[in-house]
Short mmCIF file of C-alpha atoms in Angstrom, two decimals:
data_model
loop_
_atom_site.label_atom_id
_atom_site.label_comp_id
_atom_site.label_asym_id
_atom_site.label_seq_id
_atom_site.Cartn_x
_atom_site.Cartn_y
_atom_site.Cartn_z
CA MET A 1 116.74 57.53 -17.83
CA LYS A 2 114.45 59.46 -19.75
CA GLY A 3 112.24 61.08 -17.00
CA LYS A 4 113.65 60.59 -14.19
CA LEU A 5 116.95 62.56 -12.49
CA ASP A 6 120.03 61.20 -10.81
CA PHE A 7 120.88 63.58 -8.58
CA ILE A 8 118.16 62.68 -6.80
CA LYS A 9 119.84 60.57 -3.48
CA VAL A 10 117.53 58.42 -1.85
CA LYS A 11 119.63 59.20 1.01
CA GLY A 12 118.82 63.24 1.31
CA LEU A 13 114.79 62.16 1.62
CA LEU A 14 115.47 60.47 5.30
CA VAL A 15 118.27 64.09 5.41
CA LEU A 16 114.86 65.59 4.82
CA PHE A 17 113.24 63.65 6.69
CA ALA A 18 115.61 64.47 10.08
CA ILE A 19 115.57 68.33 9.41
CA THR A 20 112.05 69.03 9.08
CA PHE A 21 110.94 66.95 12.01
CA ALA A 22 113.75 68.89 13.92
CA PHE A 23 111.56 72.52 12.78
CA ALA A 24 108.37 70.80 13.10
CA ALA A 25 107.96 69.44 16.22
CA PRO A 26 109.19 72.81 18.47
CA ILE A 27 106.27 74.48 16.34
CA ARG A 28 103.93 71.57 16.46
CA LEU A 29 105.61 71.48 21.27
CA TYR A 30 105.01 75.66 21.13
CA GLN A 31 101.23 75.50 19.88
CA TYR A 32 100.11 73.54 22.60
CA PHE A 33 101.54 76.38 24.68
CA THR A 34 99.92 79.28 22.82
CA VAL A 35 97.35 78.46 20.48
CA ILE A 36 95.97 75.28 21.95
CA ALA A 37 92.15 74.55 23.46
CA PRO A 38 92.93 72.03 26.25
CA SER A 39 90.00 70.51 26.34
CA THR A 40 88.87 70.42 23.30
CA GLY A 41 92.33 70.06 21.24
CA PHE A 42 91.58 73.16 19.10
CA TYR A 43 93.56 75.90 17.93
CA THR A 44 92.36 79.26 19.19
CA SER A 45 93.67 80.43 16.94
CA LEU A 46 95.18 80.80 13.67
CA SER A 47 98.28 82.42 14.15
CA TRP A 48 101.92 82.81 12.22
CA ALA A 49 103.03 78.64 14.53
CA VAL A 50 99.87 77.60 13.03
CA TYR A 51 100.32 78.39 8.97
CA ALA A 52 104.02 77.49 9.74
CA LEU A 53 103.08 73.75 10.71
CA TYR A 54 101.20 73.17 7.88
CA ILE A 55 103.37 74.82 5.30
CA ILE A 56 106.52 72.57 6.64
CA VAL A 57 104.72 68.72 6.71
CA GLY A 58 103.06 69.38 3.54
CA VAL A 59 106.10 71.37 1.62
CA PHE A 60 108.15 68.12 2.98
CA SER A 61 105.26 65.56 1.85
CA LEU A 62 105.22 66.81 -2.49
CA ALA A 63 108.18 67.16 -2.39
CA VAL A 64 109.00 63.29 -1.42
CA ILE A 65 106.57 62.06 -2.85
CA ILE A 66 108.05 64.00 -5.95
CA CYS A 67 111.32 63.10 -5.60
CA SER A 68 110.36 59.94 -5.15
CA PHE A 69 108.66 58.84 -8.09
CA LEU A 70 111.39 60.82 -10.14
CA SER A 71 115.14 59.85 -8.91
CA THR A 72 117.32 56.83 -10.56
CA GLU A 73 118.55 55.25 -7.51
CA THR A 74 115.05 53.82 -5.85
CA VAL A 75 115.66 50.44 -4.90
CA GLN A 76 113.97 47.32 -6.21
CA SER A 77 110.12 46.66 -5.05
CA LYS A 78 111.56 43.38 -3.38
CA MET A 79 112.14 42.64 0.74
CA PRO A 80 115.01 42.71 2.08
CA GLU A 81 117.25 39.79 2.49
CA GLY A 82 119.14 38.24 5.16
CA LYS A 83 118.88 38.69 9.03
CA SER A 84 118.53 41.49 10.72
CA LYS A 85 118.19 41.71 14.18
CA LEU A 86 116.82 45.09 15.02
CA LEU A 87 113.81 44.92 11.93
CA GLY A 88 113.01 41.61 13.59
CA VAL A 89 112.70 43.12 17.47
CA ILE A 90 111.00 45.92 16.25
CA SER A 91 108.65 44.16 14.39
CA ILE A 92 108.00 41.90 16.95
CA ALA A 93 107.76 45.26 19.75
CA TYR A 94 105.10 47.07 16.74
CA ALA A 95 103.40 43.53 17.15
CA VAL A 96 102.98 44.46 20.87
CA CYS A 97 102.22 48.23 20.12
CA PHE A 98 98.98 46.78 18.32
CA LEU A 99 98.19 43.96 20.87
CA ILE A 100 97.79 46.78 23.04
CA ASP A 101 95.70 49.08 20.64
CA ALA A 102 93.63 45.79 20.17
CA ILE A 103 93.03 45.44 24.21
CA MET A 104 91.96 49.73 23.87
CA ARG A 105 89.90 48.98 21.88
CA ILE A 106 87.65 45.87 23.43
CA SER A 107 87.90 48.31 26.88
CA SER A 108 86.39 50.75 25.55
CA PHE A 109 83.60 49.13 23.21
CA ALA A 110 83.17 47.06 25.96
CA ILE A 111 82.36 50.07 28.78
CA ALA A 112 80.10 50.99 26.11
CA PHE A 113 78.75 47.30 26.05
CA VAL A 114 77.77 47.80 29.39
CA GLY A 115 76.09 51.24 29.60
CA TYR A 116 74.08 50.03 26.78
CA ALA A 117 73.13 46.75 28.83
CA SER A 118 71.87 48.50 31.74
CA GLY A 119 69.95 51.34 30.39
CA SER A 120 66.16 51.25 31.08
CA VAL A 121 65.76 51.58 27.47
CA ARG A 122 67.75 50.10 24.64
CA PRO A 123 67.47 50.10 20.92
CA GLY A 124 68.61 47.57 19.03
CA LEU A 125 72.63 45.85 19.99
CA TRP A 126 73.28 46.74 15.74
CA ARG A 127 71.49 49.78 15.63
CA TYR A 128 73.57 51.15 19.08
CA ILE A 129 76.73 50.35 17.48
CA SER A 130 76.33 51.70 13.83
CA THR A 131 74.46 54.54 15.69
CA ASN A 132 77.24 55.61 18.11
CA GLY A 133 80.00 54.83 15.31
CA TYR A 134 81.22 51.55 17.26
CA LEU A 135 81.27 49.31 13.87
CA PRO A 136 84.77 50.96 12.62
CA VAL A 137 86.55 50.82 16.89
CA ILE A 138 85.18 46.54 16.95
CA LEU A 139 86.68 46.48 13.28
CA GLN A 140 90.54 48.62 14.43
CA ALA A 141 90.17 46.00 16.92
CA VAL A 142 89.50 43.44 14.97
CA PHE A 143 92.93 44.25 12.63
CA ALA A 144 94.95 45.21 15.55
CA LEU A 145 95.05 41.23 16.53
CA PHE A 146 95.26 40.36 12.89
CA ALA A 147 98.21 42.64 12.82
CA ALA A 148 99.91 41.68 15.98
CA ILE A 149 100.06 38.34 14.84
CA TYR A 150 101.74 39.58 11.26
CA PHE A 151 104.44 41.19 12.39
CA ILE A 152 105.16 38.20 14.33
CA VAL A 153 105.74 36.22 11.88
CA PHE A 154 107.29 38.74 10.05
CA GLY A 155 109.94 39.76 12.84
CA MET A 156 110.60 36.96 13.54
CA SER A 157 111.73 35.47 10.00
CA TYR A 158 113.68 38.39 9.75
CA LEU A 159 115.27 36.74 12.93
CA ALA A 160 115.64 33.44 11.13
CA GLY A 161 116.46 34.69 7.92
CA LYS A 162 114.35 33.77 6.49
CA ASN A 163 111.00 34.35 4.11
CA THR A 164 108.01 32.78 6.15
CA PHE A 165 106.19 36.42 6.15
CA GLN A 166 105.83 35.73 2.94
CA ASP A 167 102.99 32.56 2.59
CA SER A 168 100.67 35.34 4.94
CA LYS A 169 99.46 37.06 2.36
CA LEU A 170 96.72 38.16 3.00
CA LEU A 171 97.67 38.71 7.55
CA ALA A 172 99.94 41.46 5.32
CA LEU A 173 96.99 43.63 4.52
CA SER A 174 96.03 43.55 8.30
CA PRO A 175 98.20 47.15 9.09
CA MET A 176 95.85 48.91 6.32
CA LEU A 177 92.55 48.30 6.94
CA TRP A 178 93.66 48.52 10.48
CA ALA A 179 94.77 52.47 9.32
CA VAL A 180 91.59 52.35 6.94
CA ALA A 181 89.33 51.34 9.72
CA ARG A 182 90.89 54.48 12.34
CA MET A 183 90.90 57.00 9.94
CA ILE A 184 86.90 55.91 10.13
CA THR A 185 87.00 56.16 14.25
CA GLY A 186 88.03 59.52 13.00
CA LEU A 187 85.33 60.56 10.48
CA MET A 188 83.19 59.89 12.40
CA LYS A 189 83.69 62.84 15.46
CA PRO A 190 81.42 65.65 15.92
CA ILE A 191 84.65 68.00 15.12
CA SER A 192 84.99 71.58 13.87
CA TYR A 193 87.52 70.85 10.58
CA VAL A 194 88.58 74.91 10.27
CA LYS A 195 89.65 75.06 13.86
CA VAL A 196 91.17 71.65 14.94
CA SER A 197 94.50 70.42 15.26
CA GLU A 198 95.23 66.67 16.72
CA LEU A 199 92.87 64.99 14.98
CA LEU A 200 93.13 66.33 11.44
CA LEU A 201 97.23 65.53 11.73
CA GLU A 202 95.91 62.18 12.69
CA LEU A 203 94.04 61.44 10.17
CA PHE A 204 96.96 63.05 8.09
CA SER A 205 99.14 59.96 9.19
CA MET A 206 96.82 57.33 8.66
CA MET A 207 96.13 58.22 5.35
CA PHE A 208 99.60 58.00 4.68
CA LEU A 209 100.42 55.21 6.75
CA MET A 210 97.11 53.38 4.83
CA LEU A 211 98.63 54.14 1.65
CA THR A 212 102.14 52.97 2.75
CA PHE A 213 100.99 49.44 4.17
CA LEU A 214 98.68 48.32 1.04
CA SER A 215 102.34 48.75 -1.38
CA PHE A 216 104.10 47.46 1.98
CA ALA A 217 101.87 43.77 1.43
CA ARG A 218 101.79 43.54 -2.23
CA ILE A 219 105.56 43.36 -1.53
CA SER A 220 106.05 41.11 1.57
CA SER A 221 103.29 39.00 -0.42
CA GLN A 222 104.86 39.63 -3.74
CA LEU A 223 101.63 40.77 -5.08
CA SER A 224 101.68 42.69 -8.14
CA GLU A 225 104.63 44.23 -6.67
CA LYS A 226 106.18 46.35 -9.64
CA GLY A 227 106.96 49.68 -8.58
CA GLU A 228 105.76 49.79 -4.77
CA MET A 229 108.64 50.96 -3.98
CA ARG A 230 108.80 54.47 -4.62
CA LYS A 231 105.72 54.51 -3.06
CA ILE A 232 106.92 53.20 0.12
CA PHE A 233 109.50 55.59 0.40
CA ALA A 234 107.02 58.43 -1.67
CA PHE A 235 104.02 57.76 1.37
CA GLY A 236 105.83 56.28 4.50
CA LEU A 237 108.19 58.82 5.38
CA PRO A 238 105.77 61.47 5.56
CA ALA A 239 103.94 59.39 6.87
CA ALA A 240 106.47 58.98 9.92
CA LEU A 241 106.60 62.65 10.11
CA PHE A 242 102.60 62.89 10.94
CA CYS A 243 103.32 59.97 13.54
CA LEU A 244 105.97 62.18 14.70
CA VAL A 245 104.97 65.12 14.72
CA CYS A 246 101.45 63.72 16.59
CA ALA A 247 103.56 62.18 19.45
CA VAL A 248 106.42 63.31 20.55
CA PRO A 249 105.28 66.11 21.74
CA ARG A 250 102.37 64.61 24.05
CA VAL A 251 105.55 62.30 25.60
CA VAL A 252 107.17 65.50 25.93
CA LEU A 253 104.60 67.53 27.34
CA THR A 254 103.93 63.92 29.40
CA VAL A 255 107.66 64.33 30.99
CA ILE A 256 107.88 67.61 31.69
CA GLY A 257 104.69 68.02 33.62
CA GLN A 258 102.15 69.41 31.27
CA SER A 259 99.98 66.66 30.30
CA SER A 260 97.48 69.20 31.58
CA ARG A 261 97.24 70.74 27.99
CA LEU A 262 96.66 67.87 26.40
CA ALA A 263 92.70 67.61 24.48
CA ASP A 264 90.55 64.07 26.26
CA GLY A 265 91.71 61.59 23.87
CA TYR A 266 94.64 63.16 22.52
CA GLY A 267 96.71 62.00 24.72
CA PHE A 268 100.50 59.10 24.58
CA ASP A 269 99.47 57.25 21.99
CA VAL A 270 101.02 53.33 20.68
CA MET A 271 100.59 53.31 17.96
CA LEU A 272 101.61 56.65 17.10
CA LEU A 273 105.13 56.03 18.07
CA SER A 274 105.50 52.38 16.61
CA SER A 275 104.24 53.25 13.08
CA ALA A 276 106.91 55.74 12.86
CA VAL A 277 109.60 54.25 14.89
CA PHE A 278 108.97 50.99 12.47
CA LEU A 279 108.70 52.58 8.83
CA ILE A 280 111.73 54.66 9.86
CA VAL A 281 113.93 51.25 10.41
CA TYR A 282 112.54 49.11 7.10
CA ILE A 283 112.59 51.84 5.17
CA ALA A 284 116.43 52.27 6.02
CA SER A 285 116.80 48.44 5.83
CA VAL A 286 116.02 47.87 2.53
CA MET A 287 118.78 50.78 1.76
CA TYR A 288 121.20 49.22 3.21
CA MET A 289 120.42 45.48 3.10
CA GLY A 290 121.48 44.68 -0.57
CA ASN A 291 118.10 45.45 -2.44
CA LYS A 292 119.79 48.73 -4.43
CA GLU A 293 122.05 46.38 -7.11
CA ILE A 294 120.18 48.14 -10.14
CA ALA A 295 116.85 49.74 -10.07
CA GLU A 296 114.00 48.33 -11.73
CA GLU A 297 113.23 50.66 -15.15
CA LYS A 298 117.46 50.37 -15.29
CA GLN A 299 117.03 46.85 -15.38
CA GLU A 300 114.28 46.86 -17.98
CA GLU A 301 116.11 49.33 -20.49
CA PHE A 302 119.05 46.95 -19.69
CA GLU A 303 117.30 44.30 -21.12
CA GLU A 304 115.27 45.65 -23.81
CA THR A 305 118.87 47.30 -25.36
CA VAL A 306 119.91 43.39 -25.19
CA ILE A 307 117.23 42.11 -26.68
CA ASP A 308 117.48 44.96 -29.93
CA ASP A 309 121.38 43.96 -29.77
CA ASN A 310 120.98 40.08 -29.72
CA PHE A 311 117.67 41.34 -32.94
CA LEU A 312 120.14 43.21 -34.64
CA SER A 313 123.44 40.30 -34.14
CA GLU A 314 120.92 38.10 -35.86
#
């Protein structure tokens, strides 16, 4: 096919993902012991490990995006069909994680509101919410609740072998809106973007999650879904990588009793880890549940050929 490369295989992207994570995670863990300030999460110096990590994840992201759009093997933009206990269970577990995130955001706002109510001098409530950056936190909690509902429906659909989730078109947008709200929350934090470590990686993970969930919503709702599966691969794998690079080293440090090395407010994050797991399982399910008969571009080329042949035969 013109403009496409036959030798780029989708399975190869998963292999590349595994290899990249195997290099990136240890380097990130090494940074915690050498160049990351425990209290702030900032880099104390820009050593080889800093450059190595950014080069590795950057090259991987760029390579996956290019290969996803150039490969002729990319599957059709439709959801996996049939029953899948794995996808169903993982989706429901993901919904539980969204519920946990919503509860945590609501709790943090409730604590702040108690402090506001007990203060001797109180500005207007809306002014207090907007000036202190609580609006995106509230939106994050709201969209997390809707996303939890959606993934419960999504998971139950695959446990039953039905596609009832396709009727939840508005709910399908909630994971993407949650990622947007969380990204805005991060951008409102007063930090130095020169030496920042923790937040910068999280911002990249949210950016790729936002793009992935937008395509995910279009495919699951069957609205302008043409070509969106390429974007799922192009943005979903980098999103999963950034989430794992953020989450796994934190888990390791917690398990080995070195949680004091983690920055304040950047401990174990259930959403980063669960988002990576869901994306990996979803992409693998797309590949192995019969949704790879023929790429969209090949189908269009076949249809055009048939039309031309019929025209000539007349």
